[in-house]
Coordinates of C-alpha atoms in Angstrom, one line a residue:
Chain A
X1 CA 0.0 0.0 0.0
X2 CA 2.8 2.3 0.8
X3 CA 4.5 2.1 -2.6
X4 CA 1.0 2.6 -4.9
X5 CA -0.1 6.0 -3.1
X6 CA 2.9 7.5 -2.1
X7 CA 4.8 10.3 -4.5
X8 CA 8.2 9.7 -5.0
X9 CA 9.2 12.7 -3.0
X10 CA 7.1 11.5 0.0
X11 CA 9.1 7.8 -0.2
X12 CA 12.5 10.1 -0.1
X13 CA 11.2 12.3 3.2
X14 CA 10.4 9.2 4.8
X15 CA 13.6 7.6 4.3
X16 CA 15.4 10.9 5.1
X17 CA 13.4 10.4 8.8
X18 CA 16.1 8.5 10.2
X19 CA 18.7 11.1 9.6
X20 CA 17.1 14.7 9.2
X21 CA 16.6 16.0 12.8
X22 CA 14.1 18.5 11.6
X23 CA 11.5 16.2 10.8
X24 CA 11.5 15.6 14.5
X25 CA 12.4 18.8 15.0
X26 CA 8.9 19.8 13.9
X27 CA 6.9 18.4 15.8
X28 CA 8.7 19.5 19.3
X29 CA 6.4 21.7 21.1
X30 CA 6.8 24.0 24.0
X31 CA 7.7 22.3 27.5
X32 CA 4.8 22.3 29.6
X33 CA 4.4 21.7 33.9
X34 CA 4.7 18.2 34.7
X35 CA 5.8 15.5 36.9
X36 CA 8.0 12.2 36.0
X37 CA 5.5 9.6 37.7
X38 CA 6.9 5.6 37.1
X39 CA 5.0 2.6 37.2
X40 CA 6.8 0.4 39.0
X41 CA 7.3 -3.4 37.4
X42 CA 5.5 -4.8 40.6
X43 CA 2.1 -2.9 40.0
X44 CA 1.7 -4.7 36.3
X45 CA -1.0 -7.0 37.2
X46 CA -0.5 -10.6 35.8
X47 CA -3.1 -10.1 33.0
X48 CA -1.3 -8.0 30.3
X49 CA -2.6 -6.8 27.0
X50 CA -0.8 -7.2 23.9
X51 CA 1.0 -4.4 22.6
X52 CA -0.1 -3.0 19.5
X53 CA 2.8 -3.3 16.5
X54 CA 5.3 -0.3 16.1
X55 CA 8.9 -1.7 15.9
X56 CA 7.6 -3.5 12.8
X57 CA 6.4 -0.9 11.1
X58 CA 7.7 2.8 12.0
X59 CA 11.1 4.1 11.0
X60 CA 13.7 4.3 14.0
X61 CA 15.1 8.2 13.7
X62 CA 18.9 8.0 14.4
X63 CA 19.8 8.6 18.1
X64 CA 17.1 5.4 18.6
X65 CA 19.6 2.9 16.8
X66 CA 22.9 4.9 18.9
X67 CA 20.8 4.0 21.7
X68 CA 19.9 0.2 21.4
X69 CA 23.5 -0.2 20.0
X70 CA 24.6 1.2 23.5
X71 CA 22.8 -1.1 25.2
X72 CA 23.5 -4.3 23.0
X73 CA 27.5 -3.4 23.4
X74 CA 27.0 -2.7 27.1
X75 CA 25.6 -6.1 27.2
X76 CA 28.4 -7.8 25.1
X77 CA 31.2 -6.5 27.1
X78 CA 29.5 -7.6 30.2
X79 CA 29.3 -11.4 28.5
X80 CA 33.2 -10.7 27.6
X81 CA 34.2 -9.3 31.2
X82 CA 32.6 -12.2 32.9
X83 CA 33.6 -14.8 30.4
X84 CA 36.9 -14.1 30.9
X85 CA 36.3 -13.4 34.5
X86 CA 34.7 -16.7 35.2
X87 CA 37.1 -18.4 32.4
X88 CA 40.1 -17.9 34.2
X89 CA 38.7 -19.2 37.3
X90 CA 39.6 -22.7 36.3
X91 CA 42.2 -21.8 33.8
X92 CA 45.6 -24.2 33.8
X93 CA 47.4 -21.6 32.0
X94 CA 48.0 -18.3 31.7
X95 CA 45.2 -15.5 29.3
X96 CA 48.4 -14.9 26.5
X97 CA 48.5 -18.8 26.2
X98 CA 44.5 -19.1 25.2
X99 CA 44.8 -15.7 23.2
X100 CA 47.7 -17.2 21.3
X101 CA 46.0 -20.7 20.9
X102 CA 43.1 -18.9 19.6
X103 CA 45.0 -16.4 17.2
X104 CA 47.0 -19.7 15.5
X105 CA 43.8 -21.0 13.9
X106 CA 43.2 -18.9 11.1
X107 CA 44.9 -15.9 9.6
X108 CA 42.2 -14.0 9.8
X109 CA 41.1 -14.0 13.5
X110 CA 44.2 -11.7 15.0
X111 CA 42.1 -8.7 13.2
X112 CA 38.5 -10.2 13.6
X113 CA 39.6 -10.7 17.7
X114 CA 40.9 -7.1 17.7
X115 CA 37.8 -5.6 16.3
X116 CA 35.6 -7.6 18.0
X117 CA 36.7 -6.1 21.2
X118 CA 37.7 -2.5 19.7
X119 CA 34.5 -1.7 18.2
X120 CA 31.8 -2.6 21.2
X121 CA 34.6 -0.6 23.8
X122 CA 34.8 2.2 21.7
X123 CA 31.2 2.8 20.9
X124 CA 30.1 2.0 24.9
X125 CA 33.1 4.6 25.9
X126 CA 32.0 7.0 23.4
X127 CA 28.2 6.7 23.4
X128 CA 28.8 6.6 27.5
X129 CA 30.6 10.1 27.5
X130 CA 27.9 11.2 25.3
X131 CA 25.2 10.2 28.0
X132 CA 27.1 11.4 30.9
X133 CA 27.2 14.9 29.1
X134 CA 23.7 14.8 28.8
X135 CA 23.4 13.9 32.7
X136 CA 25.0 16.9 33.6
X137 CA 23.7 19.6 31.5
X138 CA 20.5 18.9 30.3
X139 CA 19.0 21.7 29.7
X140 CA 21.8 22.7 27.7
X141 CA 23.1 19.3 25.5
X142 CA 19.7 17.5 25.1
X143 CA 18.1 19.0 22.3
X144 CA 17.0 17.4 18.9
X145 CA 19.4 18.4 16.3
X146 CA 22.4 18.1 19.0
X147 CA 21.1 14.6 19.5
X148 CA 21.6 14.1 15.8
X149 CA 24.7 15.9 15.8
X150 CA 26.7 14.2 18.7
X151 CA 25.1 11.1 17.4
X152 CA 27.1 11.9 13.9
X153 CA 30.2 12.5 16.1
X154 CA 29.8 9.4 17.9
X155 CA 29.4 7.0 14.6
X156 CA 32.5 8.1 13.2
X157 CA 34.7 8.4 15.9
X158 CA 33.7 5.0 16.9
X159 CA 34.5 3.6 12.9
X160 CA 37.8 5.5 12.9
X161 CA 39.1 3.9 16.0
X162 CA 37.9 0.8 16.1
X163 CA 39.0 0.5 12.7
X164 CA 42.2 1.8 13.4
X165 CA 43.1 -0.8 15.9
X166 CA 41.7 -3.2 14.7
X167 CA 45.0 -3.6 12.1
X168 CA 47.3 -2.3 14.4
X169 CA 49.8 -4.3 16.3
X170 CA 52.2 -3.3 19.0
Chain B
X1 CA 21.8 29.8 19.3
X2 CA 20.5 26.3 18.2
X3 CA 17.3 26.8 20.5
X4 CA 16.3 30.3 19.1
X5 CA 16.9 28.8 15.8
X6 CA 15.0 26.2 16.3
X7 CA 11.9 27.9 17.9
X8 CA 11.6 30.8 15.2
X9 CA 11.8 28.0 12.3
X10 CA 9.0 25.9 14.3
X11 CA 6.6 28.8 15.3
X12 CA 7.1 30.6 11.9
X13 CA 6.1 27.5 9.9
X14 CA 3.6 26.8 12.1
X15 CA 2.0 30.4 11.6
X16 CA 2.0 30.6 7.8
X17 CA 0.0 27.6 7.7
X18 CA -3.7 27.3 7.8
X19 CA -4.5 25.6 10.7
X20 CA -7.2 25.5 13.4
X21 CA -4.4 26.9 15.9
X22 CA -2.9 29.8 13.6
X23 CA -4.8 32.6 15.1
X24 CA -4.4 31.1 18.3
X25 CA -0.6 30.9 18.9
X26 CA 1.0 32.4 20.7
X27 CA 4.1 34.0 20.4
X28 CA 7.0 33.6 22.5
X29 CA 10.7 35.4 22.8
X30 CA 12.4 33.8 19.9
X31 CA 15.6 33.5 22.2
X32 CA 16.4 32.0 25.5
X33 CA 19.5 31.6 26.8
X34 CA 20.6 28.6 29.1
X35 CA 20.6 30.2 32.1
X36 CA 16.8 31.0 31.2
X37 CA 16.1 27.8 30.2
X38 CA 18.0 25.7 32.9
X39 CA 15.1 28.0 35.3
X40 CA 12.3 27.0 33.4
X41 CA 12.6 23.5 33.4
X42 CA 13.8 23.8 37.0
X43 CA 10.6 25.2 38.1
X44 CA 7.9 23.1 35.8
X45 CA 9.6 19.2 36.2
X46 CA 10.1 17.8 39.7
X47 CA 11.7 14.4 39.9
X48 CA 12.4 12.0 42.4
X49 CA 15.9 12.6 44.2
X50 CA 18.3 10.3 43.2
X51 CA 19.0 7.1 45.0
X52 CA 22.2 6.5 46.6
X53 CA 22.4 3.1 44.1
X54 CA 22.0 5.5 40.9
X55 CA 25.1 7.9 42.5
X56 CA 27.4 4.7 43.0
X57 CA 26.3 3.9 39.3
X58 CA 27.0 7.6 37.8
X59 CA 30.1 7.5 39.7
X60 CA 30.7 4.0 38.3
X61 CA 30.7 5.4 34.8
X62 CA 32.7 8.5 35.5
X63 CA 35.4 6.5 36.8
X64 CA 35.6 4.2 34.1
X65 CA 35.6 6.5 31.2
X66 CA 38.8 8.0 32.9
X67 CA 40.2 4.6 34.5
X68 CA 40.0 2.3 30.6
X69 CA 42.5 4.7 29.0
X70 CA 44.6 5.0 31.8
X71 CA 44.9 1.5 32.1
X72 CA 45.6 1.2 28.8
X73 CA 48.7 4.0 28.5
X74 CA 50.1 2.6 32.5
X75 CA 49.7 -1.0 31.4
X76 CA 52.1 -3.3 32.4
X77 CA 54.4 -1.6 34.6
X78 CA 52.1 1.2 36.7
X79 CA 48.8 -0.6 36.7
X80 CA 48.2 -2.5 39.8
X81 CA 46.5 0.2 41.5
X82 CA 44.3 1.2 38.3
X83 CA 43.5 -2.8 38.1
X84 CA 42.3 -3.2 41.8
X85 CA 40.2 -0.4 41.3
X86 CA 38.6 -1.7 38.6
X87 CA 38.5 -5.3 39.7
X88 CA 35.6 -3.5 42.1
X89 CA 34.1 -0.9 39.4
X90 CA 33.7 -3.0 36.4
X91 CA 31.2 -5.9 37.9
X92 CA 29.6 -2.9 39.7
X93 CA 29.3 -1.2 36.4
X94 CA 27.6 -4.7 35.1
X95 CA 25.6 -5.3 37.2
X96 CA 23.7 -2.1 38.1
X97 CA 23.3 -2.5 34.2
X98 CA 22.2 -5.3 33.5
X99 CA 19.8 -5.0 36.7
X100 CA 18.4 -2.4 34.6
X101 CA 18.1 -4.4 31.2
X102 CA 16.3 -7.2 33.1
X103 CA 14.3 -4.7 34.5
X104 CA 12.8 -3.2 31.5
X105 CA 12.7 -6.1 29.9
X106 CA 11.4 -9.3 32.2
X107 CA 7.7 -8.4 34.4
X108 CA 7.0 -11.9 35.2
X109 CA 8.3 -12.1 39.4
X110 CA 9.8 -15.5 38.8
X111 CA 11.5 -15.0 36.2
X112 CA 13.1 -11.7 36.9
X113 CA 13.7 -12.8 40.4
X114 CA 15.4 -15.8 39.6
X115 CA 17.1 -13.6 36.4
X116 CA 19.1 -11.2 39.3
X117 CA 19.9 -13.8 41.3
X118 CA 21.9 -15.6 38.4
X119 CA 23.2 -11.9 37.4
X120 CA 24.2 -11.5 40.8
X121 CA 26.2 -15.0 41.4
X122 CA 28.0 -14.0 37.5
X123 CA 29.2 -10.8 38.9
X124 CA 30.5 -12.2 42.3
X125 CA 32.2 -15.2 40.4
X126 CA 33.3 -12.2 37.7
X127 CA 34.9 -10.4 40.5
X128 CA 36.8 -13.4 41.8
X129 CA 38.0 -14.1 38.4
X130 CA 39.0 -10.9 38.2
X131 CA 41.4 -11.3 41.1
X132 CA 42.9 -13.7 39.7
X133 CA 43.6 -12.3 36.5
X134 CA 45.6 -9.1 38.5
X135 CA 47.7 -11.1 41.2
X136 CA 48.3 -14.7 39.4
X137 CA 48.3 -13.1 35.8
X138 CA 49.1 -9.9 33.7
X139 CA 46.6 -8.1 35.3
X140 CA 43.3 -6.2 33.5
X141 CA 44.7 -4.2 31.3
X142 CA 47.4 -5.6 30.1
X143 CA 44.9 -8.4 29.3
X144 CA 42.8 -6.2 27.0
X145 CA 46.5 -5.2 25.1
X146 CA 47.7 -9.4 25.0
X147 CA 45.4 -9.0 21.8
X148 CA 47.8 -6.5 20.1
X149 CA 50.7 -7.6 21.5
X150 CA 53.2 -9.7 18.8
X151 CA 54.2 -12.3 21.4
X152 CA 56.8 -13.9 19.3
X153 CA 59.1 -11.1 19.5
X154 CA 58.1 -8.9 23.0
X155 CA 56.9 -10.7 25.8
X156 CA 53.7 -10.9 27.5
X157 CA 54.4 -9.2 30.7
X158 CA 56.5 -6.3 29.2

């Protein structure tokens, strides 16, 4: 339905959506009085009602991927930091010897190793400063297009360093 | 600059149209500055003060956005101290997080309950392994560099 009545300028805004912050931008209104109220998880009664569609269908804008991407690295690092944590428990040898075991299999895993830890640190250390900023200043860093913008910032630093180490050896 | 930007665009558009709330909009200073701003939303939001557990875990992050590089540039020689601390701050780190996760994403009591306990026994056997990693071995940073490091020419521990 979506490609038979839609103009082909319409189909071009849409999929500008996820990277134009003034499409957002428009829609922001003035900040009225309010209070943050949360429902706590306890006060869910056990009957639930299913939740009508949206991830299927809507278009994410930007700073929603940064932000599940933050989370799924924050997440993978945790699995690292405790699989090696836990690994080493009841480890006969020392970490270089599995690292080096690990490396001799195929040519190709030193770089694939390197960026597989590069890339989720760097974007969790970068997205992270980026949330701390906004913890302390608000009212100042948290608006829509600076949202876009530091979210711009944080893609490529993120590429250029993980990719940077990632075929670098020292 | 953004903000008065930002305003004029949205109330000037939203003028020139021909809408049902054209006549009635009103106008308001096309700049604020952030003192101004910083005021308003201080006097029309009031939130909860934050818990003592949501200060250990925004001190938690500060500390290990200026402890990770550190580590890395001290590593091997100067980073005992920077490892120890962060033998306590990184399962910390984890698991106020992932408390969070499982609490946004699990409702069901049983489940989530039984989902923090098995985060919580992770993080203490995490912590222990640690431990082990900075007195037996190389220590936590200089385990994060054994992946760049060309062990057949330097050694592991230099």
């Amino acid at each position: 339905m979506l490609r038979t009545t839609l103009s082909i300028s319409a189909r071009r805004a849409i999929i500008g959506a996820t990277f134009r912050p003034h499409i957002i931008a428009r829609c922001a209104s003035s900040t009225p009085s309010y209070t943050i109220v949360e429902t706590k998880p306890e006060e869910i009664k056990k009957k639930q009602y299913p939740t009508s569609p949206h991830l299927t269908i809507y278009r994410l804008p930007l700073p929603a991927w940064l932000s599940i991407t933050f989370r799924g690295t924050g997440m993978a690092l945790s699995a690292v930091f405790a699989g090696v944590g836990i690994g080493m428990l009841g480890a006969s040898h020392e970490l270089v010897y599995y690292i080096n075991q690990l490396q001799q299999l195929s040519p190709l895993l030193p770089a694939l190793m390197k960026f597989a830890i590069a890339f989720p640190t760097t974007y969790h250390f970068v997205a992270g400063a980026r949330h701390l900023m906004w913890d302390s200043k608000p009212w100042q860093f948290l608006t829509i297009r600076k949202a876009f913008a530091s979210g711009y910032i944080v893609m490529g630093l993120t590429a250029v360093i993980s990719i940077a180490l990632a075929f670098t050896t020292f | 600059m953004f903000r008065s930007g930002l305003l004029a665009a949205s109330t000037t558009r939203m003028m020139t149209r021909s809408s049902p709330l054209a006549g009635r909009m009103i106008v308001r200073a096309a700049s604020t500055t952030a003192t101004q701003q910083r005021q308003t939303n201080q006097s029309t939001t009031s939130s909860p003060a934050p818990s003592t557990i949501y200060k250990i875990y925004h001190y938690s992050s500060y500390s290990l956005l200026a402890l990770m590089p550190l580590g890395w540039a001290l590593a091997p020689a100067y980073s005992m101290p920077i490892d120890l601390v962060l033998n306590v701050i990184i399962p910390v780190h984890t698991y106020l997080g992932m408390e969070a996760i499982i609490g946004d994403y699990i409702y069901a009591p049983a489940a989530r309950y039984s989902a923090k306990a098995a985060l919580a026994v992770v993080t203490v056997l995490m912590t222990l392994g640690l431990y082990k990693l900075n007195t037996k071995d190389v220590g936590i940073s200089q385990s994060v560099k054994l992946l760049w490091k060309d062990t057949t020419t330097h050694s592991a521990r230099k």
